[in-house]
Structures are given as structure tokens and as C-alpha cells.
mmCIF file of C-alpha atoms in Angstrom:
data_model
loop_
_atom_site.group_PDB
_atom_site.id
_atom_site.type_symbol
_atom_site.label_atom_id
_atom_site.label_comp_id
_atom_site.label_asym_id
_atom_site.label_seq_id
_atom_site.Cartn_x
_atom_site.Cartn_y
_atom_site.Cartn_z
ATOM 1 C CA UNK V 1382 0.000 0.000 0.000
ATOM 2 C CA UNK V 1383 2.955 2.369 0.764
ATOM 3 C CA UNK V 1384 4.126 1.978 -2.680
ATOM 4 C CA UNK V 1385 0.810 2.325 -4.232
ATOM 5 C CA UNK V 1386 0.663 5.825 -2.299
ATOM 6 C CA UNK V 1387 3.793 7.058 -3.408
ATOM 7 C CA UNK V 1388 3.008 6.131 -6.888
ATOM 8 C CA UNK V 1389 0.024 8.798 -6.475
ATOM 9 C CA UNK V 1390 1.547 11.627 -4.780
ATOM 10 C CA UNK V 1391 4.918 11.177 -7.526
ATOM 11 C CA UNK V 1392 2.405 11.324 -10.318
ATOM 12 C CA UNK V 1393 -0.142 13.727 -9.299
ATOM 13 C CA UNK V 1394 2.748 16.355 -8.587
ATOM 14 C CA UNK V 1395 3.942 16.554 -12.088
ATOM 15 C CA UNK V 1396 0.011 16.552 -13.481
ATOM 16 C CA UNK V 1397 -1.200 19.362 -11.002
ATOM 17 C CA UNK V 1398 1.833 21.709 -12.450
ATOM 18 C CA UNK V 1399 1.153 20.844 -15.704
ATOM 19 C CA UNK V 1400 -2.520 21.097 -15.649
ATOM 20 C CA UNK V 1401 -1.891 24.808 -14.262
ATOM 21 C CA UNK V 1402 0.492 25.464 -16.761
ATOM 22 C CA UNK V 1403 -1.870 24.498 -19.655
ATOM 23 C CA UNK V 1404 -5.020 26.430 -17.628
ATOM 24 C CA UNK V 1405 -2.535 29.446 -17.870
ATOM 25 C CA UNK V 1406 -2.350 29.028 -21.474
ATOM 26 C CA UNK V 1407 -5.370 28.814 -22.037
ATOM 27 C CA UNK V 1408 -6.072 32.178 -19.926
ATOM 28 C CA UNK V 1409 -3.938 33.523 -22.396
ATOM 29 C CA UNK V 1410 -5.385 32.647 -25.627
ATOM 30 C CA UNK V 1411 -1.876 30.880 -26.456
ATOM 31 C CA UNK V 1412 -3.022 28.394 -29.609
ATOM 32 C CA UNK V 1413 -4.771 25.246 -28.713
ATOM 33 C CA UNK V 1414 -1.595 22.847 -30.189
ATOM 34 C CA UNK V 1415 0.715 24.492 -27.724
ATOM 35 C CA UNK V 1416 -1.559 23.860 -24.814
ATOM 36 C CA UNK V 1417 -2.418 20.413 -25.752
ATOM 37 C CA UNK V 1418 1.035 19.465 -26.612
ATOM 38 C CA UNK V 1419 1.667 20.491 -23.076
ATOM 39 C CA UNK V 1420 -0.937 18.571 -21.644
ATOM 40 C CA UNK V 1421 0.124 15.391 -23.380
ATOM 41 C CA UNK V 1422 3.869 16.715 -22.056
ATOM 42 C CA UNK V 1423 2.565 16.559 -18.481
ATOM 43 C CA UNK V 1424 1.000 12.833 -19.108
ATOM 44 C CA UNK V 1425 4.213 11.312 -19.945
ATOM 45 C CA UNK V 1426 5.951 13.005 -17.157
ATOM 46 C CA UNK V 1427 2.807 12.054 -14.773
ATOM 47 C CA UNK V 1428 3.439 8.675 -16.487
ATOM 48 C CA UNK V 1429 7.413 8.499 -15.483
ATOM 49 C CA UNK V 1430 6.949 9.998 -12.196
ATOM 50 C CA UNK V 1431 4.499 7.507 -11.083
ATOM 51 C CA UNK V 1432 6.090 4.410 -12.161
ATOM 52 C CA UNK V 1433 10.003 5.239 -10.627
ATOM 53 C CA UNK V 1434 8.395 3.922 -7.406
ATOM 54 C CA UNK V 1435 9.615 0.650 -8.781
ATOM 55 C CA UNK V 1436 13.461 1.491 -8.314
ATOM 56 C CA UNK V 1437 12.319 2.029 -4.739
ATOM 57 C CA UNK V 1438 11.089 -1.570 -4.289
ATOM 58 C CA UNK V 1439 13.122 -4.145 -1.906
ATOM 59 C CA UNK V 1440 13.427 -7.622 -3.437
#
């Protein structure tokens, strides 16, 4: 469970900056391929954080 919970927090991190980011962009009437190439940006990174909880397992 401890692992599933870091998983969360590492992932969510990276998502919640780069949500803002793209809400900012948006705000700003910055064109809609910048903001969802951003967005998709912020996935992968959400997608990277998350799963480097594995280096942290014990075997």
C-alpha cells in the first residue's frame, strides 16, 4: 500500500503543475496545439513519475 501511495503523490505532482500550466495558457489565448502538446507533455511526465516507485522496491 505504501508503494501504491507514493506512486500517487509522484504522479499527481507533475500533473497538477502541468494542468496549471496548460489552464494558464489557455487564460492567455496561447493556440490550442501548444496547450495540448503540453498537456500530453505533463501525461508522460505524470506517467514516469508515477512508475520510478519501482526502483524504490526491496526484493
Amino acid at each position: 500500500m505504501h508503494y501504491i501511495l507514493s506512486a500517487a503523490i509522484r504522479g499527481a505532482i507533475p500533473f497538477i503543475i502541468m494542468s496549471i500550466f496548460s489552464w494558464i495558457m489557455k487564460l492567455q489565448h496561447i493556440d490550442d496545439y501548444s496547450i495540448k502538446s503540453t498537456f500530453i507533455t505533463g501525461l508522460i511526465i505524470t506517467a514516469v513519475a508515477a512508475t520510478s516507485v519501482i526502483y524504490d522496491v526491496k526484493s
